[in-house]
Short mmCIF file of N, CA and C in Angstrom, two decimals:
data_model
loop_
_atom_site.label_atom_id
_atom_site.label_comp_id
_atom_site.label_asym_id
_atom_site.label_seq_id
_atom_site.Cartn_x
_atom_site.Cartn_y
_atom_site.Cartn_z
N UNK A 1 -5.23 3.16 23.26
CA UNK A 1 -6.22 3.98 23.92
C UNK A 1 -6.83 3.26 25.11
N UNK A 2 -7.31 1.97 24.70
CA UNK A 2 -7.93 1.09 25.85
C UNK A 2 -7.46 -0.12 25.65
N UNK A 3 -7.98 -1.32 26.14
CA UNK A 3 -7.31 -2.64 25.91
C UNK A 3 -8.44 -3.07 24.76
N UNK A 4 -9.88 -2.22 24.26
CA UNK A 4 -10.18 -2.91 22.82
C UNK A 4 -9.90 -2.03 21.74
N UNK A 5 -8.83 -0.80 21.82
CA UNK A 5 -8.73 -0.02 20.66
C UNK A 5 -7.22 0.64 20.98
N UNK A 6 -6.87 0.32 19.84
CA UNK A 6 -5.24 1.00 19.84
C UNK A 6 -5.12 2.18 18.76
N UNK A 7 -3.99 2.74 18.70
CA UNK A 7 -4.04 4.48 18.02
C UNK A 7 -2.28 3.72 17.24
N UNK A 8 -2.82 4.13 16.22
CA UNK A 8 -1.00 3.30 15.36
C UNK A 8 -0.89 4.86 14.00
N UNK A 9 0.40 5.10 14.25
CA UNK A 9 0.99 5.92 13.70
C UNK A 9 1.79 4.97 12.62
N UNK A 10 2.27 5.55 11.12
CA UNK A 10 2.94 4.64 10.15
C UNK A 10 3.35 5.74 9.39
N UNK A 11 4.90 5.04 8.81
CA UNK A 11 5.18 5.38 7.57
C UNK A 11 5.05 4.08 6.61
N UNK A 12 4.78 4.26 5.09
CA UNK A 12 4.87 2.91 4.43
C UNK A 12 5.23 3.28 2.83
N UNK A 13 6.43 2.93 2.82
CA UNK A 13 7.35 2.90 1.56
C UNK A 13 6.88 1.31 0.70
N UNK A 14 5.86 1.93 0.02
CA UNK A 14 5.17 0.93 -0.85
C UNK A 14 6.10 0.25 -2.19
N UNK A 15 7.06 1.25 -2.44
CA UNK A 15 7.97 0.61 -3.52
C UNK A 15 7.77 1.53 -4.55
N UNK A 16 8.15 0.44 -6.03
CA UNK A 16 8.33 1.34 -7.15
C UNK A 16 7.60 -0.11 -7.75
N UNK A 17 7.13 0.68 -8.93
CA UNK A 17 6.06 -0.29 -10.27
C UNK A 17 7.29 0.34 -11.35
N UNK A 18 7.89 -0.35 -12.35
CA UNK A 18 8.12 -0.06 -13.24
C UNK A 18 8.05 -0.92 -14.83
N UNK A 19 7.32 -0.50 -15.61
CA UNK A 19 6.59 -1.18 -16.50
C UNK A 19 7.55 -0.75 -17.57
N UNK A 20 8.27 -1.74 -18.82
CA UNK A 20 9.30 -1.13 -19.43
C UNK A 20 8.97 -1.49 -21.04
N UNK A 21 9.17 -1.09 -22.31
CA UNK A 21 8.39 -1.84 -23.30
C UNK A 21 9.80 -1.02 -23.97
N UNK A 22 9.86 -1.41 -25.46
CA UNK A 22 10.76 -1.09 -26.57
C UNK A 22 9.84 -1.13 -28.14
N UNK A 23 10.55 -0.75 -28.65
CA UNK A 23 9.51 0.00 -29.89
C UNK A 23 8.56 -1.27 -30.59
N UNK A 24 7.63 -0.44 -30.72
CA UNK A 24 6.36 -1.54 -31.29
C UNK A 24 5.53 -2.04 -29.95
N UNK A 25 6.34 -2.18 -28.71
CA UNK A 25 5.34 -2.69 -27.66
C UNK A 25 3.95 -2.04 -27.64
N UNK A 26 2.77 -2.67 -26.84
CA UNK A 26 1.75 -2.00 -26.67
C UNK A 26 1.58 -1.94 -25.50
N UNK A 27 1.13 -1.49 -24.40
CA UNK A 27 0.07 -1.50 -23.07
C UNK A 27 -1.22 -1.02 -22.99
N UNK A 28 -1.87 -1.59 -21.98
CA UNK A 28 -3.25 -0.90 -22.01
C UNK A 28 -2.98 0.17 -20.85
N UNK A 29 -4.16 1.72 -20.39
CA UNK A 29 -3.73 2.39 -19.51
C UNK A 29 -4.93 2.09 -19.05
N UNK A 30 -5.06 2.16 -17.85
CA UNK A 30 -6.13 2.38 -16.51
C UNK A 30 -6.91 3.54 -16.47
N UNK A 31 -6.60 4.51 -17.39
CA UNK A 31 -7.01 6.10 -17.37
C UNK A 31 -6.28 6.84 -16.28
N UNK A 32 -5.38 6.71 -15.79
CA UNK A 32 -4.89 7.34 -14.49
C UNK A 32 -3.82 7.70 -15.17
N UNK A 33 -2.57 6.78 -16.19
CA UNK A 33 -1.38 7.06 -16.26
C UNK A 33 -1.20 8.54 -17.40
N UNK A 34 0.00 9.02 -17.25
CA UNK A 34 0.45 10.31 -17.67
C UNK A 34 -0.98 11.53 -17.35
N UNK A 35 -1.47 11.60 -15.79
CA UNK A 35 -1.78 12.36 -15.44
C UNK A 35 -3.60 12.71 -15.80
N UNK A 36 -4.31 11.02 -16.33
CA UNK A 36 -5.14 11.26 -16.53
C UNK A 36 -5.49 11.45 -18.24
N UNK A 37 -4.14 11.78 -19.20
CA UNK A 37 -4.40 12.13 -20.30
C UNK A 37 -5.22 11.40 -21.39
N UNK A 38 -4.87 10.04 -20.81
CA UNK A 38 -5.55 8.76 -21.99
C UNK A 38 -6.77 7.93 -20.88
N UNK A 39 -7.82 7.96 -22.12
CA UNK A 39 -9.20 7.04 -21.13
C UNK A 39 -8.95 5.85 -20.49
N UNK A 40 -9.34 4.83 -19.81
CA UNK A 40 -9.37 3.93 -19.26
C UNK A 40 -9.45 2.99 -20.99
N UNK A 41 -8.81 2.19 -20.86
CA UNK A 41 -8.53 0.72 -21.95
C UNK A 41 -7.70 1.49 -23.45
N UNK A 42 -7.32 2.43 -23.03
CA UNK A 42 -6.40 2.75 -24.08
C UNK A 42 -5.50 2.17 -24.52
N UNK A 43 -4.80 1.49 -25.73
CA UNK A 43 -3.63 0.58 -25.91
C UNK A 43 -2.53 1.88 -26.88
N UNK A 44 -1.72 2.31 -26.08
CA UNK A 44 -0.59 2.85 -26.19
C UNK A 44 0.89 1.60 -27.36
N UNK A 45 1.29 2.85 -27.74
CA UNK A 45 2.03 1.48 -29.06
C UNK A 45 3.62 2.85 -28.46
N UNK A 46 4.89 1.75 -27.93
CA UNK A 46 5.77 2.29 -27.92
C UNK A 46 6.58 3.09 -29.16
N UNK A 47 7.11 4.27 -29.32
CA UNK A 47 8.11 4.74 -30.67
C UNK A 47 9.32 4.77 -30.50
N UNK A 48 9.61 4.21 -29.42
CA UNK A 48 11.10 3.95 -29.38
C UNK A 48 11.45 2.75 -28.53
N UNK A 49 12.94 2.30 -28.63
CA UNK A 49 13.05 1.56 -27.12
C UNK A 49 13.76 2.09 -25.66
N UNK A 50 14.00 1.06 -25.17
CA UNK A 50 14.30 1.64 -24.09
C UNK A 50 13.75 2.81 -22.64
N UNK A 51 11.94 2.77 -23.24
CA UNK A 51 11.14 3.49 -22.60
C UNK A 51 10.60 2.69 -21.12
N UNK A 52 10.78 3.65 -20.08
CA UNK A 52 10.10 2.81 -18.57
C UNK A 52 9.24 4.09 -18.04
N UNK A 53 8.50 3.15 -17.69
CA UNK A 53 7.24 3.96 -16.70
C UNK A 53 7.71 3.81 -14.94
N UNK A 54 8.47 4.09 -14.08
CA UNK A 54 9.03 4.06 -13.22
C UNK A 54 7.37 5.23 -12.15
N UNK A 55 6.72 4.26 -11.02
CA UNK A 55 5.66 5.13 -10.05
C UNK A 55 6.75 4.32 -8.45
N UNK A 56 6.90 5.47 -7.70
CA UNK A 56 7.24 5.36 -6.28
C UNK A 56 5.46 5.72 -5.56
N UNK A 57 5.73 5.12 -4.23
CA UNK A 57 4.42 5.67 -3.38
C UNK A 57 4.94 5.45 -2.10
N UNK A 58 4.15 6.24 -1.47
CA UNK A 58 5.28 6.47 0.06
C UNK A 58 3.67 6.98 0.94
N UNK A 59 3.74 6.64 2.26
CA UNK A 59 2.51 7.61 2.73
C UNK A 59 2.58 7.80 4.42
N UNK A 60 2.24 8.56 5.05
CA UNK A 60 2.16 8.33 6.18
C UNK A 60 0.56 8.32 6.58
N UNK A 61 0.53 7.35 7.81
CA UNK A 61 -1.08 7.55 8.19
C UNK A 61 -1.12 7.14 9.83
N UNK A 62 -2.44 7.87 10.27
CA UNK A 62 -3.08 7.30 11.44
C UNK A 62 -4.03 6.63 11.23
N UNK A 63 -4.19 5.97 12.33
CA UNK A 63 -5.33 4.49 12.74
C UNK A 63 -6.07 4.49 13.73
N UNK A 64 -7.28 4.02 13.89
CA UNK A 64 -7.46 3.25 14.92
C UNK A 64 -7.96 1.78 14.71
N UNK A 65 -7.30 0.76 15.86
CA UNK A 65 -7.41 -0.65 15.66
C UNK A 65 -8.45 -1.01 16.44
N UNK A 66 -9.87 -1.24 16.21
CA UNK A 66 -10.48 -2.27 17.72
C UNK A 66 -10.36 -3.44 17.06
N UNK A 67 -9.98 -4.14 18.43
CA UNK A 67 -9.92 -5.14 18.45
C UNK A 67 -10.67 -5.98 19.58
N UNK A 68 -10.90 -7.43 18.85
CA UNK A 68 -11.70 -8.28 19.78
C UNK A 68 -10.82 -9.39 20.49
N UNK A 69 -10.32 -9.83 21.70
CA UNK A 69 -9.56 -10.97 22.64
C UNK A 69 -10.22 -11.93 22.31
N UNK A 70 -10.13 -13.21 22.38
CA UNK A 70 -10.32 -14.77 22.97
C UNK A 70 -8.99 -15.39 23.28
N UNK A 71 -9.82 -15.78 24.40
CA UNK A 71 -8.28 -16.86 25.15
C UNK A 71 -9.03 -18.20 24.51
N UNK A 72 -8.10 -18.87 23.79
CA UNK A 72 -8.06 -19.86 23.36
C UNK A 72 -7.78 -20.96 24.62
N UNK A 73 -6.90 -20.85 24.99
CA UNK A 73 -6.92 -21.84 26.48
C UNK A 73 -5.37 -20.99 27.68
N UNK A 74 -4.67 -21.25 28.59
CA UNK A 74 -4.26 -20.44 29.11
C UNK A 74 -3.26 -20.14 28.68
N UNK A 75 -2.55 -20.69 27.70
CA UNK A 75 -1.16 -20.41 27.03
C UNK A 75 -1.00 -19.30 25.79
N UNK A 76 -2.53 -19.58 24.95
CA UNK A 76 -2.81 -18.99 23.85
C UNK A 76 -3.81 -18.03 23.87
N UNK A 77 -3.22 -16.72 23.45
CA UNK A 77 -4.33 -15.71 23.29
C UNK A 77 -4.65 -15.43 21.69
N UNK A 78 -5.87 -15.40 21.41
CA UNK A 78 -5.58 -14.80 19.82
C UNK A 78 -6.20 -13.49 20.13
N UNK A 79 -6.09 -12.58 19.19
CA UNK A 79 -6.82 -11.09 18.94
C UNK A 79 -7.03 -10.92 17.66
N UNK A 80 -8.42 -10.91 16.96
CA UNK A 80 -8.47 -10.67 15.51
C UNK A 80 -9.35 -8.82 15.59
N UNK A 81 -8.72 -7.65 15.09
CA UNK A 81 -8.67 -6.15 15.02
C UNK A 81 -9.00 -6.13 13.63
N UNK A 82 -9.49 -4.80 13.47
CA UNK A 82 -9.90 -4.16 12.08
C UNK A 82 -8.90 -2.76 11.69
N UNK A 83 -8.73 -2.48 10.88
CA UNK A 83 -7.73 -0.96 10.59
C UNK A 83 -8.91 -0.25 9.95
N UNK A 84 -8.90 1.06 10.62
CA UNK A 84 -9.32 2.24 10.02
C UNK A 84 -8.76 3.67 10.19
N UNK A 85 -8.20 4.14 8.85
CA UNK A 85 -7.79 5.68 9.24
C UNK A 85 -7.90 6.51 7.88
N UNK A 86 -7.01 7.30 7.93
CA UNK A 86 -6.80 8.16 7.43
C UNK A 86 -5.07 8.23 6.39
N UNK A 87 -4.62 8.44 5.38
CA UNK A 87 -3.45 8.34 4.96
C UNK A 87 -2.90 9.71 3.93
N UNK A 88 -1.81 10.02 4.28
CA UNK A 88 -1.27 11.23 3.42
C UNK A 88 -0.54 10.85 2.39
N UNK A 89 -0.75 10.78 1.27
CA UNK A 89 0.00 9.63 0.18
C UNK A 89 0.60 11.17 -0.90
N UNK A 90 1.78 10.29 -0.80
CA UNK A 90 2.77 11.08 -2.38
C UNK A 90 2.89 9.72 -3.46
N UNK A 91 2.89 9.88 -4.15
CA UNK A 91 3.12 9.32 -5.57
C UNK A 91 3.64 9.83 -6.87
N UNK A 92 5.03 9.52 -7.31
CA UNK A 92 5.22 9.55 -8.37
C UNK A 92 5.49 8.93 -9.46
N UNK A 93 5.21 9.61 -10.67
CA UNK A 93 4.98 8.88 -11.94
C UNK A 93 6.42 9.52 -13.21
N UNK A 94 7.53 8.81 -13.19
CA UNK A 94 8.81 9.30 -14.33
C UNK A 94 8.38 8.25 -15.78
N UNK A 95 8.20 8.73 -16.41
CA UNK A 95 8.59 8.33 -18.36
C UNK A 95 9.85 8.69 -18.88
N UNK A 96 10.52 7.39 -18.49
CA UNK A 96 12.09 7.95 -18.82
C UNK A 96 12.17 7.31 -20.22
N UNK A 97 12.90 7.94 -21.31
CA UNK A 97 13.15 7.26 -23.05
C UNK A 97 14.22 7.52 -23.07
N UNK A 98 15.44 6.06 -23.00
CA UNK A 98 16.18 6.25 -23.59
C UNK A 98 16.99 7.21 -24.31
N UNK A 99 17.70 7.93 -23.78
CA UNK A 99 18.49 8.98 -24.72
C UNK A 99 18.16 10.22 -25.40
N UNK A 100 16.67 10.60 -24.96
CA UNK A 100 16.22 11.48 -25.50
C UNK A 100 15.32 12.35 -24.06
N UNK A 101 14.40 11.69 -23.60
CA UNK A 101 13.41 12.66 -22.68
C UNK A 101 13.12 11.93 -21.62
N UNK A 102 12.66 12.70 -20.67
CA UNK A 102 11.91 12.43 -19.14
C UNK A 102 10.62 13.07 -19.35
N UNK A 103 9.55 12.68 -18.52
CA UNK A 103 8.58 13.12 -18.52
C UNK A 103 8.21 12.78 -16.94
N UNK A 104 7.57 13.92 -16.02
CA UNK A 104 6.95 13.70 -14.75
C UNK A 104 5.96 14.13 -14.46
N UNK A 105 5.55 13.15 -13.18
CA UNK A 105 4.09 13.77 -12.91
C UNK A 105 3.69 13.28 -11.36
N UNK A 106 3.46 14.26 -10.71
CA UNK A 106 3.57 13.99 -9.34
C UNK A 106 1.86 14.24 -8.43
N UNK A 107 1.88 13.38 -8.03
CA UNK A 107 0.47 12.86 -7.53
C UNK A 107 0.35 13.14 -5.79
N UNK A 108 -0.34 13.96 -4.96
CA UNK A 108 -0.67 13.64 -3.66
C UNK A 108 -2.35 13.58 -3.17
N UNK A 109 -2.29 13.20 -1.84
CA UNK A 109 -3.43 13.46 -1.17
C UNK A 109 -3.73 12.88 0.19
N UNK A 110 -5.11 13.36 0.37
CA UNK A 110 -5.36 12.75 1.46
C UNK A 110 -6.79 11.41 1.21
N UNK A 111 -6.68 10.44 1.53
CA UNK A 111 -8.08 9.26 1.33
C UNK A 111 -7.75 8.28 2.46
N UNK A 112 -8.46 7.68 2.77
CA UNK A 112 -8.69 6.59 3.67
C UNK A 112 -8.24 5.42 3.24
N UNK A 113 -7.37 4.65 4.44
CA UNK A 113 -6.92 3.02 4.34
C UNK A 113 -8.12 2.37 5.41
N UNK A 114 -7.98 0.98 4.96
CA UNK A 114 -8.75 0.37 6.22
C UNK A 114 -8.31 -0.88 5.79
N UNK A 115 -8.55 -2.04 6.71
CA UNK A 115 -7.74 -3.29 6.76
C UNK A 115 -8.87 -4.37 8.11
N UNK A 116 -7.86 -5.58 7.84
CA UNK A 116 -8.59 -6.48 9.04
C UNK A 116 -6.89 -7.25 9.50
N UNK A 117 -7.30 -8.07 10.17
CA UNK A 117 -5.68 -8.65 10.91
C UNK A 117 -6.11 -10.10 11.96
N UNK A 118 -5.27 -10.28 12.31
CA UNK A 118 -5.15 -11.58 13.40
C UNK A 118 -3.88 -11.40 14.25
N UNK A 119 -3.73 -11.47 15.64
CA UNK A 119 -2.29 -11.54 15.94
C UNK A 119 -3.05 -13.21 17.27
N UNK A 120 -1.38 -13.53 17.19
CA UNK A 120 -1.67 -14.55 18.55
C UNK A 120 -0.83 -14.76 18.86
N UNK A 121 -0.31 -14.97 20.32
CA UNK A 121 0.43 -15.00 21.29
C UNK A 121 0.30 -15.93 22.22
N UNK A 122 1.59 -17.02 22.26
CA UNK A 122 1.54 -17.94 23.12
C UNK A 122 2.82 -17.53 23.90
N UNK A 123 2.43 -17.49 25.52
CA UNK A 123 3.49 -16.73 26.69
C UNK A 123 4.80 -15.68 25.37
N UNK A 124 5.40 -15.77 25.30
CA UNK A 124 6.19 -14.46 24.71
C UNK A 124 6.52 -14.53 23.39
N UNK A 125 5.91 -15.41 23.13
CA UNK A 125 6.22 -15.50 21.46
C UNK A 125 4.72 -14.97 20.54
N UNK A 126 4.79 -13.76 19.68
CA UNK A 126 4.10 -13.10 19.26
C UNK A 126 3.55 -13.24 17.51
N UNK A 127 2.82 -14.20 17.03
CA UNK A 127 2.65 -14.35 15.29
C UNK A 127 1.57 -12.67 15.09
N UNK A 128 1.79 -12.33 13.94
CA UNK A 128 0.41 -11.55 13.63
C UNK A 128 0.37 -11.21 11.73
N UNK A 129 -0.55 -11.23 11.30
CA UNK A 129 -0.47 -11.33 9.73
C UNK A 129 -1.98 -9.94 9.74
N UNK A 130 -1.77 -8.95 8.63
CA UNK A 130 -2.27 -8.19 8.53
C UNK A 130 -2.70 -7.75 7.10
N UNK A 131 -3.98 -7.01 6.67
CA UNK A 131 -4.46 -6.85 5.42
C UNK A 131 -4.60 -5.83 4.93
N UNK A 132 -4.08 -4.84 4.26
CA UNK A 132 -4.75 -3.54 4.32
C UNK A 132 -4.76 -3.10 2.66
N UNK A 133 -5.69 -2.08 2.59
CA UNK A 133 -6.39 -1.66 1.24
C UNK A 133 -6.06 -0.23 1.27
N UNK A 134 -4.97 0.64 0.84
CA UNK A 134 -5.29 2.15 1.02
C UNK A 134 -5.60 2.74 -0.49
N UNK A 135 -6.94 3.39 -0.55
CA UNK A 135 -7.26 4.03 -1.40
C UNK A 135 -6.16 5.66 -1.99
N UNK A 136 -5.67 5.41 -3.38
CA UNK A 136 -4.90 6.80 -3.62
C UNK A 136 -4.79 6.81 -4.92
N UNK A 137 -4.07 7.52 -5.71
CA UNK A 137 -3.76 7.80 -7.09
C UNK A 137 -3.94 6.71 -7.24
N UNK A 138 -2.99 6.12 -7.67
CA UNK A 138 -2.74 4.41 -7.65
C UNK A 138 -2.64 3.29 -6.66
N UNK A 139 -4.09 2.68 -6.20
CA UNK A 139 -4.17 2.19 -5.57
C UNK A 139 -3.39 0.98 -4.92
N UNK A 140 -3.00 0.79 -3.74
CA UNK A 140 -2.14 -0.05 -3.18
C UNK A 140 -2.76 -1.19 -1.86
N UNK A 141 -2.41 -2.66 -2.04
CA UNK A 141 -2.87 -3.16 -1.12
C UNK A 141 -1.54 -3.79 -0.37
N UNK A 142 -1.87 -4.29 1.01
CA UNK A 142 -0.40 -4.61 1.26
C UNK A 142 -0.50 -6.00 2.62
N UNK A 143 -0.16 -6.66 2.53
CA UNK A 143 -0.12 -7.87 3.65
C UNK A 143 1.55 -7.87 4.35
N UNK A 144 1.01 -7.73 5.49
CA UNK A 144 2.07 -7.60 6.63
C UNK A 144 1.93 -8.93 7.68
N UNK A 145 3.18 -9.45 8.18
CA UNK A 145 3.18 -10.18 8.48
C UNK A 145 4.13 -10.55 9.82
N UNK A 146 4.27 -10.48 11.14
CA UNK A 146 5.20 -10.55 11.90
C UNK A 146 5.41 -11.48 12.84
N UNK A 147 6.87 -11.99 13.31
CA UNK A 147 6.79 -12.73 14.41
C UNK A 147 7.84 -12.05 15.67
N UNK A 148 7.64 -11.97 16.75
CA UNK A 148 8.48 -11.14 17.95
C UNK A 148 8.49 -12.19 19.25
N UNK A 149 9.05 -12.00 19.70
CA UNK A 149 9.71 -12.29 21.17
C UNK A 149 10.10 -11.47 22.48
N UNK A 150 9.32 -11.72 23.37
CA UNK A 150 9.53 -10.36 24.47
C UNK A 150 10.46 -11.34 25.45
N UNK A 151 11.83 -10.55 26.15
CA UNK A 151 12.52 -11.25 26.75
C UNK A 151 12.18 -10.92 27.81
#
């Protein structure tokens, strides 16, 4: 937008969690898993084996970055920026058992990410390491990290 605020468009394929237990296992739940059904510190006892809890999360979002310059001396610039936006998050949740059943449950929305960062640049060589927190079903944090070269 200007040289102290930038506009960043994203997709971010957060991965998969898959938590796997066989008969007799226990877990505790967060109150979120199978859709909210069990309270927060519930200890679940597996009845079979071969059971996985398989969650994907995927999201797209906009930003805006301000950011603050210092020239460190004439070679080195640093820029330390903040993230704030907005994020469209899908999430899903499969209970696959062994040989018998599936169970699904599919999660979206809209909530806010926000983050902080550092980048620095000496003549064309580019470091930058980044922090971000996006609030959703199942919350996700994520550290990004890059190095580039402009020829």
């Amino acid at each position: 937008l200007n040289e102290n605020i930038d506009l960043e468009f994203a997709f971010n394929k957060f991965g998969e969690t898959i938590v796997s237990c066989d008969n007799t296992d226990t877990f505790k739940v967060d109150g979120r898993y199978n859709n909210r059904q069990y309270s927060s510190g519930t200890t679940l006892t597996c009845n079979s084996s071969g059971i996985s809890v398989n969650i994907h999360s995927n999201s797209v979002s906009a930003a805006i970055k301000p950011k603050f310059d210092l020239a460190i001396n004439n070679d080195l610039d640093v820029s330390v920026f903040g993230t704030i936006g907005i994020n469209q998050w899908d999430q899903s949740e499969t209970v696959l058992t062994s040989g018998s059943s599936t169970g699904f449950s599919d999660y979206s929305g809209h909530d806010p990410f926000y983050g902080i960062g550092v980048t620095a640049q000496k003549n064309a060589l580019n470091f930058s390491m980044e922090y971000q927190e996006y609030d959703m079903y199942y919350d996700a944090k994520a550290i990004g990290t890059s190095i580039s070269y402009k020829f």
